[in-house]
Amino acid sequence: MNSIFVLILGIVAMALGYFIYSKFIAEKIYKLDANFRTPAHEFEDGVDFVPTNKFVLWGHHFTSVAGAAPIIGPAIAVIWGWVPAFLWVIFGTIFFAGVHDAGAIWASNRNKAKSIGALTGDIVGKRARSLFMIVIFLVLLMVNAVFAVVIAGLLVDFNSAVVPVWGAIFVALIIGQLIYRKLVGLIAVSIIGVIALYALIGLGPVFPVALPETFMGLSDRAQWIVILFGYAAIASLLPVWMLLQPRDYINGLQLFIGLILLYAAVLIAGPNMVAPAFNTDLPANTPSMIPLLFVTIACGAISGFHGLVAGGTTSKQLDKETDARFVGYFGAVGEGSLALAAIIAACAGFATFGDWQAVYHSFGQGGVNAFVAGGASIISEGIGLSENLAQTLLTVMAVLFAGTTMDTGLRLQRYIFQEWGSIYNISWMQRVVPATLLAVGACLLLAFGAGGADGSGGLTIWPLFGTTNQLLAGLTLLVITVMLVRYGRPMYVTLIPLIFLLVMTVAALVLQLHTFYNQQDWFLFGLDIVVLIAAILIALECGSVLTRLRKGEKNLE
């Protein structure tokens, strides 16, 4: 099939989801109120609580939740065929992710911008909060440690991306000052930022940067990992308006320009989807599509990490409650658009089916490299950019998103340690710097403790990321569902996705448990049991809480 048809069908479907379904959700289910005083105004402090223009906040939220996952997941899942991946991305974006993301912002906003973990204790109960905090910690640990590995690998493999990736930080710092001090209007700032960013992308291939292959016993990848965590620690301590907001905003604009270029190239070149619609000749090690498809593609369809961002940083910057529709639901649409681009690049960016099959020779292949290589081939053929420049552009896109996710992820992990300090009355853990050091230390311990000198330890527990992440999404939907019941509003829009996710997550955990047992991977086997027990207990908690609510019981403790 021609990729033009796939592209148009996907974009039209997600556009209808935003203009029709999100309007229904915002007005009839969440009943967003423009006059509600948001925590950003109530607790404004110029550091974390900062009322923010909805377009800037959309940039922060979107790029923080996007990362590399909506590229990696779809570009791996197409091994089952492009149609299943396409359908899950489209329907997941419309009926799962948008509802989840906007709902998480609304729920947090209505409860003094509390994180979803803290909010679970108030809305559902202390047992659920304890389970949720464990799951949150595991997800953040996986995201931060693995994205560091992904970014480091891309910076080594595509050293033409180093200058634009790090130069973007300085551009963001300047833009932050221009916006916060209102020296220049938003449109002018946007133009300046985009021009500067693309000028850096042009300079990247001219001035490639490579670290020494070995330094103080560390490989070049490991060196980048240490540098990345040092940067993320500093970034997580700065006021959100200084770096986080402007960097995310410019990255959001850059993504849309990158997507426009890729989509335009698809429309001009019209490459065929050389990958099979349904792959009936799967490699021997490929697991069952159901339920693994629904956890392999998390970000891009629905992701629990989004709820952490929504309640961790986004709700603290919400200017008007009605902005939650644009920031949350449209942010999910943006991520779905990126996942759609990943599917097309990984399925239409190869010359022949044989070339595609050579890459997808076993499960887990493809990922970011398939997106970069396939997307660059399409852009080069359609628009005429050199393949090297196109690869640099797409690599910078992937790295910048993964980097902004690390920035936000480390800040959120710091919040977790601070919340634990508050729950267990550990005063020093409630302070910003010690909590940040604990967050960085935990990530580095996993990276180098489990991975040795190359720092790839995060990949050790990555096979459980999808299931743990979807479990987190299910619990976030539970919190939103309980709030809807308490407000006397229809709950089916969140209850149906909640049940679907829990069923698929538990099934995937059982399937993976069998796999880890056969591989005699006792570490992942034990961790899988922990997550599986948490999933079962959460499912029981769901039934208990909702049953008691339906009976009219007010006290859920």
Short mmCIF file of N, CA and C in Angstrom, two decimals, residues 263-322:
data_model
loop_
_atom_site.label_atom_id
_atom_site.label_comp_id
_atom_site.label_asym_id
_atom_site.label_seq_id
_atom_site.Cartn_x
_atom_site.Cartn_y
_atom_site.Cartn_z
N TYR A 263 6.47 14.41 6.42
CA TYR A 263 5.17 14.18 5.81
C TYR A 263 5.12 14.74 4.37
N ALA A 264 5.74 15.91 4.16
CA ALA A 264 5.78 16.48 2.81
C ALA A 264 6.56 15.57 1.88
N ALA A 265 7.66 15.01 2.39
CA ALA A 265 8.46 14.09 1.58
C ALA A 265 7.66 12.84 1.21
N VAL A 266 6.83 12.38 2.16
CA VAL A 266 5.97 11.22 1.87
C VAL A 266 4.98 11.57 0.77
N LEU A 267 4.37 12.76 0.86
CA LEU A 267 3.38 13.18 -0.15
C LEU A 267 4.02 13.37 -1.52
N ILE A 268 5.29 13.82 -1.56
CA ILE A 268 5.97 14.06 -2.83
C ILE A 268 6.50 12.75 -3.43
N ALA A 269 7.20 11.99 -2.58
CA ALA A 269 7.83 10.76 -3.08
C ALA A 269 6.85 9.60 -3.19
N GLY A 270 5.87 9.56 -2.25
CA GLY A 270 4.87 8.50 -2.27
C GLY A 270 5.44 7.10 -2.20
N PRO A 271 6.36 6.83 -1.25
CA PRO A 271 6.93 5.48 -1.18
C PRO A 271 5.89 4.45 -0.72
N ASN A 272 6.04 3.24 -1.16
CA ASN A 272 5.14 2.16 -0.76
C ASN A 272 5.56 1.58 0.58
N MET A 273 4.62 1.03 1.29
CA MET A 273 4.90 0.34 2.55
C MET A 273 5.44 -1.04 2.18
N VAL A 274 6.75 -1.18 2.21
CA VAL A 274 7.35 -2.46 1.79
C VAL A 274 7.18 -3.53 2.87
N ALA A 275 6.97 -3.11 4.11
CA ALA A 275 6.72 -4.07 5.18
C ALA A 275 5.32 -4.67 4.99
N PRO A 276 5.11 -5.90 5.45
CA PRO A 276 3.80 -6.53 5.29
C PRO A 276 2.75 -5.86 6.19
N ALA A 277 1.50 -5.84 5.72
CA ALA A 277 0.41 -5.30 6.53
C ALA A 277 0.22 -6.15 7.78
N PHE A 278 0.25 -7.47 7.61
CA PHE A 278 0.23 -8.43 8.72
C PHE A 278 1.35 -9.43 8.44
N ASN A 279 2.31 -9.49 9.33
CA ASN A 279 3.47 -10.34 9.09
C ASN A 279 3.18 -11.78 9.50
N THR A 280 3.06 -12.65 8.54
CA THR A 280 2.80 -14.07 8.82
C THR A 280 4.07 -14.91 8.86
N ASP A 281 5.20 -14.29 8.54
CA ASP A 281 6.48 -14.99 8.54
C ASP A 281 7.38 -14.39 9.62
N LEU A 282 6.95 -14.55 10.87
CA LEU A 282 7.65 -13.93 11.99
C LEU A 282 8.93 -14.68 12.34
N PRO A 283 9.97 -13.94 12.76
CA PRO A 283 11.18 -14.60 13.25
C PRO A 283 10.86 -15.51 14.44
N ALA A 284 11.70 -16.49 14.66
CA ALA A 284 11.42 -17.54 15.64
C ALA A 284 11.21 -17.02 17.05
N ASN A 285 11.91 -15.95 17.42
CA ASN A 285 11.86 -15.48 18.82
C ASN A 285 10.77 -14.44 19.07
N THR A 286 9.91 -14.19 18.07
CA THR A 286 8.91 -13.14 18.22
C THR A 286 7.76 -13.59 19.11
N PRO A 287 7.43 -12.83 20.18
CA PRO A 287 6.33 -13.22 21.06
C PRO A 287 4.97 -12.96 20.42
N SER A 288 3.92 -13.40 21.08
CA SER A 288 2.56 -13.22 20.59
C SER A 288 2.21 -11.73 20.48
N MET A 289 1.56 -11.36 19.38
CA MET A 289 1.19 -9.96 19.19
C MET A 289 0.24 -9.48 20.29
N ILE A 290 -0.70 -10.33 20.65
CA ILE A 290 -1.61 -10.00 21.74
C ILE A 290 -1.18 -10.81 22.95
N PRO A 291 -0.75 -10.18 24.02
CA PRO A 291 -0.95 -8.77 24.38
C PRO A 291 0.27 -7.87 24.16
N LEU A 292 1.38 -8.42 23.62
CA LEU A 292 2.65 -7.66 23.62
C LEU A 292 2.59 -6.39 22.79
N LEU A 293 1.74 -6.33 21.77
CA LEU A 293 1.64 -5.10 20.97
C LEU A 293 1.28 -3.91 21.85
N PHE A 294 0.39 -4.12 22.83
CA PHE A 294 -0.16 -3.02 23.62
C PHE A 294 0.78 -2.55 24.73
N VAL A 295 1.88 -3.26 24.93
CA VAL A 295 2.89 -2.77 25.86
C VAL A 295 4.18 -2.40 25.14
N THR A 296 4.37 -2.96 23.93
CA THR A 296 5.53 -2.54 23.13
C THR A 296 5.35 -1.11 22.66
N ILE A 297 4.14 -0.80 22.16
CA ILE A 297 3.80 0.60 21.85
C ILE A 297 3.06 1.17 23.05
N ALA A 298 3.79 1.89 23.88
CA ALA A 298 3.18 2.58 25.03
C ALA A 298 3.05 4.05 24.66
N CYS A 299 4.15 4.79 24.75
CA CYS A 299 4.14 6.18 24.28
C CYS A 299 3.80 6.17 22.79
N GLY A 300 2.85 7.00 22.40
CA GLY A 300 2.35 6.98 21.03
C GLY A 300 0.95 6.43 20.98
N ALA A 301 0.55 5.68 22.03
CA ALA A 301 -0.82 5.18 22.15
C ALA A 301 -1.36 5.58 23.52
N ILE A 302 -0.74 5.11 24.59
CA ILE A 302 -1.02 5.59 25.95
C ILE A 302 0.18 5.21 26.80
N SER A 303 0.52 6.07 27.75
CA SER A 303 1.71 5.85 28.57
C SER A 303 1.50 6.41 29.96
N GLY A 304 1.82 5.60 30.98
CA GLY A 304 1.70 6.06 32.36
C GLY A 304 2.66 7.18 32.68
N PHE A 305 3.77 7.25 31.98
CA PHE A 305 4.73 8.33 32.21
C PHE A 305 4.09 9.69 31.99
N HIS A 306 3.12 9.76 31.08
CA HIS A 306 2.43 11.03 30.80
C HIS A 306 1.73 11.55 32.04
N GLY A 307 1.15 10.63 32.82
CA GLY A 307 0.46 11.04 34.04
C GLY A 307 1.42 11.62 35.06
N LEU A 308 2.65 11.11 35.08
CA LEU A 308 3.66 11.65 36.00
C LEU A 308 4.01 13.09 35.63
N VAL A 309 4.17 13.33 34.33
CA VAL A 309 4.48 14.69 33.87
C VAL A 309 3.28 15.61 34.10
N ALA A 310 2.08 15.11 33.79
CA ALA A 310 0.87 15.92 33.93
C ALA A 310 0.69 16.41 35.36
N GLY A 311 0.89 15.50 36.33
CA GLY A 311 0.71 15.88 37.72
C GLY A 311 1.98 16.37 38.38
N GLY A 312 3.13 16.17 37.72
CA GLY A 312 4.40 16.55 38.34
C GLY A 312 4.83 17.96 38.00
N THR A 313 4.77 18.34 36.72
CA THR A 313 5.22 19.67 36.32
C THR A 313 4.15 20.45 35.58
N THR A 314 3.37 19.79 34.71
CA THR A 314 2.42 20.51 33.86
C THR A 314 1.34 21.20 34.66
N SER A 315 0.74 20.49 35.63
CA SER A 315 -0.36 21.08 36.40
C SER A 315 0.09 22.28 37.23
N LYS A 316 1.38 22.35 37.53
CA LYS A 316 1.91 23.48 38.30
C LYS A 316 2.10 24.73 37.44
N GLN A 317 1.91 24.58 36.12
CA GLN A 317 2.12 25.70 35.20
C GLN A 317 0.85 26.06 34.42
N LEU A 318 -0.28 25.41 34.76
CA LEU A 318 -1.53 25.60 34.02
C LEU A 318 -2.13 26.97 34.34
N ASP A 319 -2.24 27.81 33.33
CA ASP A 319 -2.77 29.16 33.52
C ASP A 319 -4.29 29.13 33.72
N LYS A 320 -4.99 28.43 32.84
CA LYS A 320 -6.45 28.25 32.95
C LYS A 320 -6.77 26.77 32.85
N GLU A 321 -7.78 26.36 33.60
CA GLU A 321 -8.12 24.93 33.58
C GLU A 321 -8.51 24.46 32.19
N THR A 322 -9.15 25.32 31.41
CA THR A 322 -9.56 24.94 30.06
C THR A 322 -8.37 24.66 29.15
#
